[in-house]
Amino acid sequence: MPDPAPTPAAPIPFPLLLVAELSYVCPLHCPYCSNPTGIVGARRSAELPTADWTRVFREASALGVLQLALTGGEPLLRRDLEELCSASRDAGLYSTLVTSALPALDTRVEALRDAGLDHVQVSIQHADRERSDVIGGAVSFDAKLAAARAVRELGMPLTINVVLHRDNLDDVDEIIELAAGLGARRLELANTQYHGWAAVNKQALMPTRAQVERGERIVEAARERLGARMEILWVLPDHFEDLPKPCMGGWGSDAIIIDPTGRVLPCQSAATLPGLPVERVTDSSLEQVWFDSELFNRYRGHAWMQEPCRSCPLGRQDVDHGGCRCQAFALTGDAAATDPVCHLSPHHAALVADRDRILAAAEKNERPPYRYRTTSARQS
Amino acid sequence: MSAADATRRPTLASGVRLHRDTVRERDVLLFPEGALVLNETAAEVLALCDGERTVAQIAAVLSERYGGADLLADVVELLDGIVAEGLMDRDDDA
Ligand code: SF4
Ligand code: SF4
């Protein structure tokens, strides 16, 4: 479905997805959270008010956006979530609530549905109650199941999302059973990407290659068994591959992210890149930001690429766009470098060495405890 | 095509919506994390799928619009495709 990737001469495509991060605050504290670590100290009072979000949904729709993800942190913390769902419906957007299910999705989902919410995606940390609660850093498992059941009782489509890592990959079968039993239409099994808090916890979270390979086989078998009943998405972990993923479908080609304070971004981690111009929904229209801003144009097309991407021997410039800019910056100090996941990157050997060092430590069961995600300055 | 095909009363599955994408000037079906681009005929057929009309009645409405041609087989084929994508309930399996 996505439009063809832009080449230098190609026109800028219209965006398809708006990710609305409604609040940084979250009742859970997942150590793999992809939110930036700089959110410590985030204040609810700095969150974008209802009227701005409502206008932004209309602007997004006029720009070609079809899908809206209401996410966070935890979107349920917004008291105006019902209002935002009806604003989404009025704008003609297809809305997905991406949630931990806390607080109280089970009793609130009907009102959200009536307001215009289309689809619910609930995260689960593990198929086992205690272990799920330990990973999430909060007692939450039972509330998640209750919410998932409430969603299905209303006949709404349900997606279950599980971020995979060392402490739950061995239980992928149980996770698949749980999701199928809840009546999920989709199950997203996303291996941890090491951004945000996950980068801080890399040593605790990185699975062994054997775990990943076993997980993959189990998913294959489950897909055959379940057929069309439940779609299973499996996102491979970057550090076990030697070609990068097309991050966000390419910089500024499919998606717009708006953070809780109203900053407009091409990807969820882009705020970690130094020296990027800041764009705010309160200063410019989405259309101006999308087509004309330096921020969105910086890594479009090929002109910004360096070697080896510039003369890629695999012809993958429009396939992977040189990989993830944030990962390139985190691992090389240069946001325009080739993503070190690529085996052609001069930094690939360092990435492999780092991974192997972590895996060797994992074999000996040497691992640090989780550093839980928090927005509160006191706890960190 | 069986006799049952003509008498079922199709509707879009819950969580699936027909949408006019005015920016790209085309009709799409929206569903969780995705969109299916429809041609004009498909959009017309799906707009008639309200859970009340039978497939035969839908084909008859279209036939009237398009000069009396027998469109039943085409409508059944199109709807089967949408069912196979998991985007449509049939009254017999809803
Ligand atoms: S990953 Fe966990 S901590 Fe981060 S926003 Fe989601 S539920 Fe909250
Ligand atoms: S060199 Fe660049 S464009 Fe080529 S495969 Fe590697 S990351 Fe992709």
XYZ file of C-alpha atoms and ligand atoms in Angstrom:
490
model
C 0.000 0.000 0.000
C 2.728 2.650 0.685
C 3.503 4.943 -2.196
C 6.839 4.383 -3.923
C 9.821 5.753 -2.016
C 10.984 9.168 -3.104
C 14.021 9.542 -5.341
C 15.688 12.953 -5.604
C 13.479 13.849 -8.544
C 10.310 12.217 -7.231
C 7.591 14.340 -5.716
C 7.156 14.135 -1.952
C 4.447 11.535 -1.241
C 1.466 12.248 0.990
C 1.760 10.831 4.518
C -0.394 7.845 5.566
C 0.083 7.664 9.321
C -0.079 10.113 12.194
C 1.348 8.963 15.513
C -0.085 11.137 18.278
C 1.898 10.723 21.489
C -0.645 12.133 23.918
C 1.326 11.900 27.173
C 4.781 10.772 28.219
C 3.520 9.595 31.576
C 2.751 5.870 31.878
C 1.636 3.602 34.737
C 4.051 0.973 33.417
C 7.844 1.189 33.418
C 8.947 -1.224 30.673
C 12.747 -1.361 30.435
C 12.483 -1.695 26.612
C 10.331 1.399 26.167
C 11.279 3.196 22.956
C 10.486 6.611 24.428
C 13.544 8.835 24.791
C 15.307 8.706 28.184
C 15.195 12.504 28.252
C 11.517 12.384 29.288
C 12.515 12.249 32.961
C 10.862 15.311 34.447
C 8.075 15.378 31.817
C 5.134 17.407 33.139
C 1.493 16.786 32.318
C 0.942 20.557 32.200
C 3.243 20.783 29.158
C 0.981 18.446 27.136
C -0.694 19.726 24.001
C -4.319 20.712 24.747
C -7.431 19.204 23.138
C -8.052 22.038 20.676
C -4.589 21.712 19.140
C -4.908 17.952 18.694
C -8.329 18.389 17.119
C -6.965 20.877 14.602
C -3.950 18.663 13.912
C -6.213 15.667 13.119
C -8.064 17.773 10.538
C -4.796 19.005 9.035
C -3.462 15.454 8.887
C -6.540 14.195 7.088
C -6.354 17.035 4.575
C -2.731 16.029 3.966
C -3.683 12.443 3.074
C -3.223 10.686 6.422
C -5.552 7.670 6.764
C -4.437 6.052 10.018
C -4.101 7.629 13.445
C -2.272 5.978 16.344
C -3.232 7.391 19.739
C -0.275 6.486 21.897
C 2.136 7.713 24.577
C 3.362 6.932 27.182
C -0.171 6.085 28.107
C -2.995 7.735 26.147
C -5.600 6.631 28.722
C -4.186 9.234 31.097
C -5.816 11.890 28.919
C -9.221 12.824 30.281
C -10.157 14.189 26.867
C -9.503 10.873 25.082
C -13.201 10.451 24.186
C -13.160 13.925 22.657
C -10.008 13.087 20.729
C -11.601 9.879 19.391
C -14.576 11.778 18.058
C -12.278 14.420 16.577
C -10.481 11.596 14.788
C -13.756 10.180 13.492
C -14.911 13.637 12.360
C -11.641 14.072 10.484
C -12.216 10.719 8.734
C -9.164 9.039 10.277
C -9.014 5.354 11.254
C -7.996 5.383 14.899
C -6.000 2.857 16.904
C -5.536 3.179 20.650
C -2.050 1.892 21.488
C -2.238 1.225 25.191
C -1.001 -0.615 28.261
C -4.745 -0.905 29.161
C -4.145 1.006 32.405
C -5.891 2.837 33.900
C -9.281 1.190 33.471
C -9.551 0.540 29.747
C -12.026 -2.277 30.502
C -14.661 0.129 31.814
C -13.818 2.972 29.429
C -13.558 1.238 26.078
C -17.275 1.342 25.327
C -17.383 5.132 25.658
C -14.272 5.381 23.492
C -15.869 3.154 20.874
C -19.045 5.230 20.932
C -16.956 8.366 20.495
C -15.373 6.927 17.343
C -12.420 4.713 18.275
C -11.904 1.998 15.631
C -9.280 -0.417 16.952
C -7.437 -1.237 20.159
C -3.876 -2.479 20.539
C -3.035 -3.750 24.015
C 0.539 -4.463 25.077
C 1.299 -7.545 27.131
C 4.725 -8.194 28.598
C 4.589 -11.980 29.059
C 2.019 -14.801 29.024
C 2.647 -15.408 32.718
C 0.999 -13.011 35.189
C 3.905 -12.556 37.597
C 6.554 -12.286 34.928
C 4.461 -9.856 32.887
C 4.098 -7.621 35.928
C 7.826 -7.775 36.708
C 8.784 -6.776 33.154
C 6.238 -3.954 33.061
C 7.265 -2.785 36.508
C 3.623 -2.606 37.641
C 0.789 -4.945 38.586
C -1.087 -4.900 35.301
C -1.579 -8.352 33.766
C -5.133 -9.017 34.983
C -6.256 -5.531 33.991
C -4.841 -6.117 30.507
C -6.763 -9.362 30.055
C -9.963 -7.773 31.346
C -9.543 -4.902 28.899
C -8.794 -7.205 25.958
C -11.964 -9.169 26.724
C -14.010 -5.976 26.962
C -12.722 -4.925 23.531
C -13.766 -8.252 22.011
C -17.154 -8.227 23.719
C -17.869 -4.988 21.892
C -16.911 -6.722 18.638
C -14.016 -4.333 18.079
C -10.825 -5.519 16.382
C -8.056 -6.271 18.882
C -4.301 -6.375 18.375
C -2.013 -7.756 21.051
C 1.487 -6.341 21.027
C 4.443 -7.976 22.759
C 7.963 -6.613 22.672
C 10.309 -9.604 22.728
C 13.625 -9.907 24.543
C 15.676 -12.357 26.560
C 13.082 -12.732 29.301
C 10.053 -13.653 27.189
C 11.312 -15.058 23.875
C 11.312 -18.604 25.239
C 7.597 -18.313 25.902
C 6.457 -17.263 22.451
C 4.167 -20.327 22.179
C 2.320 -19.342 25.360
C 2.074 -15.746 24.152
C 0.576 -16.867 20.840
C -1.927 -19.108 22.663
C -2.908 -16.277 24.977
C -3.475 -13.809 22.123
C -5.465 -16.343 20.083
C -7.546 -17.211 23.151
C -8.352 -13.532 23.658
C -9.680 -13.353 20.100
C -6.991 -11.007 18.783
C -7.101 -10.413 15.053
C -3.427 -9.477 15.003
C -0.450 -10.299 17.173
C 2.588 -8.099 16.875
C 5.768 -9.764 18.063
C 8.382 -7.053 17.856
C 11.895 -7.899 18.910
C 13.372 -5.050 20.926
C 14.947 -2.239 18.931
C 17.654 -0.618 20.994
C 16.391 2.952 21.129
C 15.439 5.025 24.151
C 15.242 3.022 27.367
C 15.968 -0.196 25.476
C 19.445 1.130 24.647
C 20.078 1.674 28.363
C 18.935 -1.913 29.056
C 20.581 -3.575 26.076
C 22.728 -5.843 28.214
C 19.735 -7.143 30.170
C 17.433 -7.506 27.171
C 19.440 -8.843 24.248
C 18.431 -12.452 23.518
C 20.745 -15.170 22.283
C 20.747 -16.144 18.625
C 19.327 -19.553 19.592
C 16.373 -17.861 21.294
C 15.651 -15.761 18.219
C 15.889 -18.730 15.845
C 13.618 -20.862 17.999
C 11.117 -17.997 18.243
C 11.089 -17.685 14.476
C 10.349 -21.400 14.008
C 7.490 -21.257 16.503
C 5.969 -18.274 14.741
C 6.180 -20.080 11.381
C 4.383 -23.105 12.782
C 1.715 -20.971 14.462
C 1.053 -19.084 11.242
C 0.326 -22.368 9.502
C -1.852 -23.600 12.320
C -3.892 -20.410 12.756
C -4.095 -19.315 9.118
C -6.355 -16.282 8.663
C -7.727 -16.504 12.225
C -4.924 -14.384 13.608
C -2.259 -12.534 11.683
C 1.164 -12.764 13.375
C 3.741 -10.091 12.711
C 7.320 -10.904 13.573
C 9.852 -8.089 13.518
C 13.418 -9.415 13.508
C 15.956 -7.928 15.895
C 18.364 -5.629 14.102
C 21.515 -6.833 15.785
C 21.185 -10.297 14.227
C 20.875 -9.040 10.673
C 23.385 -7.623 8.258
C 21.069 -5.384 6.259
C 19.119 -2.544 7.875
C 15.364 -2.040 7.954
C 13.723 0.883 6.190
C 13.148 2.910 9.347
C 9.592 4.378 9.307
C 9.347 3.449 5.611
C 11.910 6.180 4.943
C 12.425 9.592 6.529
C 9.438 11.799 5.743
C 7.748 9.323 3.412
C 4.879 7.654 5.339
C 4.591 8.934 8.873
C 4.358 11.996 11.064
C 4.993 11.739 14.806
C 3.811 14.412 17.197
C 5.235 14.254 20.697
C 3.228 15.161 23.828
C 4.488 18.739 23.769
C 3.535 19.298 20.134
C 6.874 18.780 18.416
C 6.500 17.341 14.892
C 8.992 14.573 14.090
C 9.709 12.158 11.227
C 10.371 9.267 13.651
C 9.858 8.506 17.328
C 13.532 8.821 18.208
C 14.359 11.810 16.022
C 14.359 14.106 19.049
C 17.621 12.407 20.068
C 19.417 13.708 16.967
C 21.438 16.838 17.728
C 21.125 19.961 15.651
C 17.791 19.145 14.044
C 15.511 22.121 13.617
C 12.472 22.024 15.939
C 9.010 22.199 14.402
C 5.883 22.646 16.491
C 2.228 22.202 15.577
C 1.559 25.461 17.378
C 3.887 27.393 15.044
C 3.252 25.930 11.577
C 0.661 23.857 9.775
C 1.365 20.163 9.254
C 1.404 20.825 5.528
C 4.215 23.374 5.874
C 6.219 21.040 8.086
C 5.696 18.025 5.837
C 6.577 19.629 2.514
C 8.790 22.595 3.311
C 10.636 22.093 6.601
C 14.341 21.459 6.673
C 13.603 18.832 9.325
C 11.479 16.642 7.060
C 13.570 17.258 3.947
C 16.952 16.582 5.502
C 17.068 12.811 4.885
C 14.637 12.527 1.992
C 15.945 11.167 -1.308
C 19.638 10.251 -1.736
C 21.554 13.517 -1.866
C 22.424 13.409 1.858
C 23.856 9.890 1.714
C 27.500 9.080 2.329
C 29.524 6.093 1.191
C 28.841 3.184 1.119
C 25.141 4.118 0.663
C 25.886 6.741 -1.992
C 27.103 4.079 -4.417
C 25.384 1.081 -2.807
C 26.509 -2.068 -4.652
C 23.211 -3.748 -3.694
C 21.023 -0.993 -5.140
C 19.129 -0.759 -1.855
C 18.971 3.030 -1.484
C 15.229 3.088 -2.091
C 14.699 -0.187 -0.203
C 16.219 0.651 3.197
C 17.081 4.381 2.804
C 20.414 3.668 4.467
C 18.690 2.357 7.606
C 17.860 4.173 10.821
C 19.236 7.721 11.289
C 18.958 7.526 15.065
C 20.856 4.250 15.224
C 23.504 5.653 12.858
C 23.941 8.609 15.191
C 23.910 6.520 18.371
C 26.604 4.154 17.089
C 28.787 6.398 14.910
C 28.151 9.936 16.151
C 27.025 10.939 12.638
C 23.306 10.904 11.801
C 24.017 10.829 8.044
C 26.233 7.724 8.247
C 25.217 4.288 6.968
C 23.308 2.392 9.675
C 25.977 0.099 11.235
C 23.551 -2.821 10.978
C 24.544 -2.866 7.281
C 27.473 -5.200 6.675
C 28.897 -2.629 4.262
C 29.186 -0.027 7.022
C 32.739 0.524 8.328
C 31.162 0.415 11.810
C 29.468 -2.954 11.343
C 32.388 -4.870 12.911
C 32.080 -2.747 16.066
C 28.349 -3.485 16.279
C 29.006 -7.211 15.926
C 31.770 -7.085 18.547
C 29.461 -5.251 20.969
C 26.687 -7.769 20.371
C 29.037 -10.722 20.843
C 30.406 -9.252 24.064
C 26.847 -8.937 25.416
C 25.972 -12.458 24.298
C 29.111 -13.901 25.901
C 28.124 -12.253 29.175
C 24.582 -13.620 28.744
C 25.962 -17.157 28.373
C 27.633 -16.768 31.768
C 24.393 -15.353 33.128
C 26.074 -12.040 33.909
C 23.408 -9.447 33.540
C 22.544 -6.139 35.099
C 19.091 -5.599 36.623
C 16.526 -3.642 34.593
C 16.657 0.104 34.697
C 12.958 0.810 34.615
C 11.543 3.559 32.439
C 10.341 6.521 34.412
C 9.250 10.112 33.887
C 9.735 10.966 37.510
C 12.982 12.710 38.395
C 12.893 11.304 41.954
C 13.075 7.630 40.983
C 15.810 7.806 38.397
C -21.134 -20.051 -7.427
C -23.772 -21.749 -5.330
C -27.394 -20.743 -4.760
C -26.435 -19.688 -1.229
C -24.067 -17.041 -2.621
C -26.921 -14.993 -4.034
C -29.023 -14.980 -0.862
C -26.422 -14.008 1.726
C -26.489 -10.462 3.107
C -22.884 -9.259 3.290
C -21.535 -6.493 5.536
C -18.041 -5.258 6.217
C -16.442 -6.927 9.235
C -16.477 -4.849 12.397
C -13.575 -2.449 12.443
C -13.525 -2.173 8.627
C -14.613 1.087 7.029
C -15.191 2.350 3.518
C -13.476 5.703 3.074
C -13.134 8.262 0.306
C -9.501 9.376 0.175
C -10.044 12.841 -1.274
C -6.320 13.640 -1.363
C -5.442 10.688 -3.620
C -8.910 10.703 -5.225
C -9.713 7.077 -4.640
C -11.818 4.847 -2.410
C -10.178 2.658 0.198
C -11.152 0.141 2.820
C -9.595 1.042 6.151
C -8.872 -1.626 8.760
C -6.380 -2.145 11.600
C -2.990 -0.871 10.421
C -3.901 -1.027 6.759
C -5.814 0.154 3.724
C -6.998 -1.570 0.554
C -7.340 0.572 -2.556
C -10.635 -0.062 -4.371
C -11.585 0.496 -7.960
C -14.851 2.327 -8.633
C -16.979 -0.770 -9.098
C -15.680 -2.384 -5.924
C -16.434 0.781 -3.970
C -19.950 0.872 -5.401
C -20.610 -2.745 -4.485
C -19.264 -2.325 -0.951
C -21.338 0.799 -0.404
C -24.403 -1.366 -1.070
C -23.373 -4.042 1.454
C -25.487 -2.952 4.405
C -26.368 -6.351 5.846
C -29.938 -5.910 4.567
C -29.542 -6.368 0.830
C -28.807 -9.831 -0.517
C -26.054 -10.348 -3.055
C -28.728 -10.819 -5.723
C -30.312 -7.485 -4.798
C -26.928 -5.736 -4.891
C -26.292 -7.164 -8.361
C -29.748 -6.009 -9.437
C -29.135 -2.422 -8.264
C -25.889 -2.321 -10.229
C -27.467 -3.925 -13.238
C -30.040 -1.167 -13.308
C -27.272 1.443 -13.172
C -25.328 -0.214 -15.957
C -27.918 -0.919 -18.625
C -29.277 -4.272 -17.528
C -26.190 -6.505 -17.753
C -26.178 -9.612 -15.513
C -23.537 -8.753 -12.894
C -24.255 -11.416 -10.279
C -21.164 -13.532 -11.012
C -18.926 -10.437 -10.900
C -20.357 -9.276 -7.605
C -19.933 -12.729 -6.043
C -16.331 -12.902 -7.194
C -15.530 -9.464 -5.833
C -17.146 -10.199 -2.465
C -15.333 -13.532 -2.202
C -12.084 -11.616 -2.565
C -13.022 -9.259 0.276
C -14.095 -12.212 2.455
C -10.778 -13.944 1.771
C -8.967 -10.826 3.027
C -10.912 -11.206 6.285
C -12.623 -7.849 5.747
C -16.203 -9.019 5.382
C -18.741 -11.024 7.372
C -21.248 -13.186 5.607
C -24.591 -13.482 7.320
C -24.038 -17.258 7.370
C -20.805 -17.036 9.367
C -21.267 -13.780 11.229
S 6.577 0.501 26.477
Fe 5.765 0.222 28.571
S 6.538 2.019 29.695
Fe 6.771 2.506 27.495
S 4.888 3.595 27.001
Fe 4.535 1.426 26.514
S 3.589 0.570 28.365
Fe 4.491 2.552 28.948
S 25.033 0.515 1.802
Fe 23.346 1.795 2.516
S 21.765 1.597 0.936
Fe 23.239 -0.109 0.638
S 22.382 -1.830 1.773
Fe 23.787 -0.773 3.163
S 22.506 0.680 4.282
Fe 21.314 0.007 2.491
